[in-house]
mmCIF file of C-alpha atoms in Angstrom:
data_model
loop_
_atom_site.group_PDB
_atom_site.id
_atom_site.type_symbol
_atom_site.label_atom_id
_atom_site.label_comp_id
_atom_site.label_asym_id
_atom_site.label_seq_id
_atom_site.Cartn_x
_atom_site.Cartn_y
_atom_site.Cartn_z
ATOM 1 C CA UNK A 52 -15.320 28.026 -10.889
ATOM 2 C CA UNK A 53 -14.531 24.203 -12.134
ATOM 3 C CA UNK A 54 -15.453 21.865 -9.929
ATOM 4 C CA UNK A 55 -12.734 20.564 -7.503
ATOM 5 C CA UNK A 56 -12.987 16.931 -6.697
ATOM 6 C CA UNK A 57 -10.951 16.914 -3.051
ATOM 7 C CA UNK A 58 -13.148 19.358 -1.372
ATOM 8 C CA UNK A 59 -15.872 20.527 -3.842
ATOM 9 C CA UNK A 60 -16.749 23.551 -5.989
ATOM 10 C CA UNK A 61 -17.946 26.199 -3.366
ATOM 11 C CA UNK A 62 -14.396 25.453 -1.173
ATOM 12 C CA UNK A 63 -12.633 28.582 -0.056
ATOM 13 C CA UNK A 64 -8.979 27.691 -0.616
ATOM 14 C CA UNK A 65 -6.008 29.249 0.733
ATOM 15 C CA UNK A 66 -3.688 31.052 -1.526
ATOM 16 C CA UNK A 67 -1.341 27.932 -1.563
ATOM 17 C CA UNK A 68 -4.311 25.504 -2.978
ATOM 18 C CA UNK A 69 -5.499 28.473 -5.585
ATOM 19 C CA UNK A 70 -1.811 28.711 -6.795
ATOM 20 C CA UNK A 71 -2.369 24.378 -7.246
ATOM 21 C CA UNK A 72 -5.158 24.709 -9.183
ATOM 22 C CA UNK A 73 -4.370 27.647 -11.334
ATOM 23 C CA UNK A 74 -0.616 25.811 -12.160
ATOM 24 C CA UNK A 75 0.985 28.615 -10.923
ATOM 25 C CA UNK A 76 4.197 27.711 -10.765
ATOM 26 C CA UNK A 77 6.517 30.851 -10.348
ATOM 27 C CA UNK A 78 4.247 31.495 -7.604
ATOM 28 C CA UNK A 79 4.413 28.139 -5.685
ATOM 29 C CA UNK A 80 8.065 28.099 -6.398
ATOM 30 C CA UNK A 81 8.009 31.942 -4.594
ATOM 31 C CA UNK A 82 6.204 30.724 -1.343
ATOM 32 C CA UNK A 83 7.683 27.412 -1.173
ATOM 33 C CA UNK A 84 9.979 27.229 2.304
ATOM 34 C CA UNK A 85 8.067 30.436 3.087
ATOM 35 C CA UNK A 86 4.011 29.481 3.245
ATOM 36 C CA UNK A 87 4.462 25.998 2.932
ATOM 37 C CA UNK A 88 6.857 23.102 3.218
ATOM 38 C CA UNK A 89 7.335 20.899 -0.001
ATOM 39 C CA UNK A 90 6.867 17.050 2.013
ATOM 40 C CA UNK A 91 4.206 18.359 4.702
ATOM 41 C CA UNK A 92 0.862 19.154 4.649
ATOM 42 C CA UNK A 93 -0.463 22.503 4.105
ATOM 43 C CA UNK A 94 -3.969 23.991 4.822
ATOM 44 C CA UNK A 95 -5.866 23.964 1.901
ATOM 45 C CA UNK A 96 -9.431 24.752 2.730
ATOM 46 C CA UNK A 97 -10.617 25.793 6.802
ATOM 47 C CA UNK A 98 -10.829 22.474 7.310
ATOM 48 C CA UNK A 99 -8.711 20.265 5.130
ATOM 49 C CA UNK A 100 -4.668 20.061 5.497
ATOM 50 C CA UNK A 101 -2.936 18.003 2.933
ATOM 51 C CA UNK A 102 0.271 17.084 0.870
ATOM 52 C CA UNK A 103 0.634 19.615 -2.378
ATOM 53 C CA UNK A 104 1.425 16.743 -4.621
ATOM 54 C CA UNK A 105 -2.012 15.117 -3.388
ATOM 55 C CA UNK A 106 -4.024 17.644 -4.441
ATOM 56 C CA UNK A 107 -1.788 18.194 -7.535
ATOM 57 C CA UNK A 108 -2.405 14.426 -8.254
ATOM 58 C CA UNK A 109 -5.991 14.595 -7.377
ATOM 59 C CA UNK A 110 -6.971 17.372 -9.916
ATOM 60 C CA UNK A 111 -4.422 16.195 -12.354
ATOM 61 C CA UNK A 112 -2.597 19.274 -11.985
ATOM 62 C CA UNK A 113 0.344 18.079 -14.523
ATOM 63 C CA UNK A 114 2.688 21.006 -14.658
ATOM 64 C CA UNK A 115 2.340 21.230 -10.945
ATOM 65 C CA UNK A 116 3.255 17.592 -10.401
ATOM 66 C CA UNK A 117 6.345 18.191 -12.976
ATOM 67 C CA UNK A 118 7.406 20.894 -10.518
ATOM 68 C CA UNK A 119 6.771 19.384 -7.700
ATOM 69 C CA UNK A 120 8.614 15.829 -8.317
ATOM 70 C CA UNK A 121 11.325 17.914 -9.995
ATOM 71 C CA UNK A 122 11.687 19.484 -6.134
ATOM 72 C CA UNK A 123 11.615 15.939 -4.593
ATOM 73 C CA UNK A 124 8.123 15.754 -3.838
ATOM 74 C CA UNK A 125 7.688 12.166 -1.809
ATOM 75 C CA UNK A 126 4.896 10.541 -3.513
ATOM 76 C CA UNK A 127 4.493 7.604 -0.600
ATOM 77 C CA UNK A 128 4.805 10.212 2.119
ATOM 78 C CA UNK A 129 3.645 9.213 5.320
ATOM 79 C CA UNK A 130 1.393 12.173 6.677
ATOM 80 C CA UNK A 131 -0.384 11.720 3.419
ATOM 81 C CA UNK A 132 -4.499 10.701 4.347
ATOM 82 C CA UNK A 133 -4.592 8.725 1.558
ATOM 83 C CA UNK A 134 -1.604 6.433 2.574
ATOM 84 C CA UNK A 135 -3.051 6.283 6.570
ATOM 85 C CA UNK A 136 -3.591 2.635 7.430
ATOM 86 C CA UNK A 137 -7.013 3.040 8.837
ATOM 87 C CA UNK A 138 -7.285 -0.677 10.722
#
């Protein structure tokens, strides 16, 4: 498997984050409002829960962020971890 640069190669991702990396559109558009919610985080790994378009972004996922800003995707969403003000 490539290597995955938000949680690692040897990650067990959910069906959600395997649909993300494999650009699997039809599919995400098939579970989206039914496994997961466009604008909040998702679980991705057992212990990781983050935005879609994050990881999208992250592993440069283009068709996937096409699909996902065509849905509305908030790209400065607040539950995002990498937009937490950590002072």
């Amino acid at each position: 498997m490539k290597k995955i640069r938000l949680f690692g190669e040897n990650a067990q991702l959910t069906p959600i984050a395997k649909m993300i990396m494999e650009e699997d559109i039809a599919g995400l558009e098939a579970s989206l409002g039914k496994e997961w919610t466009l604008n909040q985080p998702f679980e991705m790994t057992k212990y990781i829960n983050e935005l879609a378009i994050t990881l999208a972004l992250i592993e440069n996922k283009i068709n996937v962020i096409d699909c996902l800003l065509e849905k509305k995707a908030n790209l400065n969403h607040s539950k995002s971890h990498h937009y937490r003000d950590w002072e």
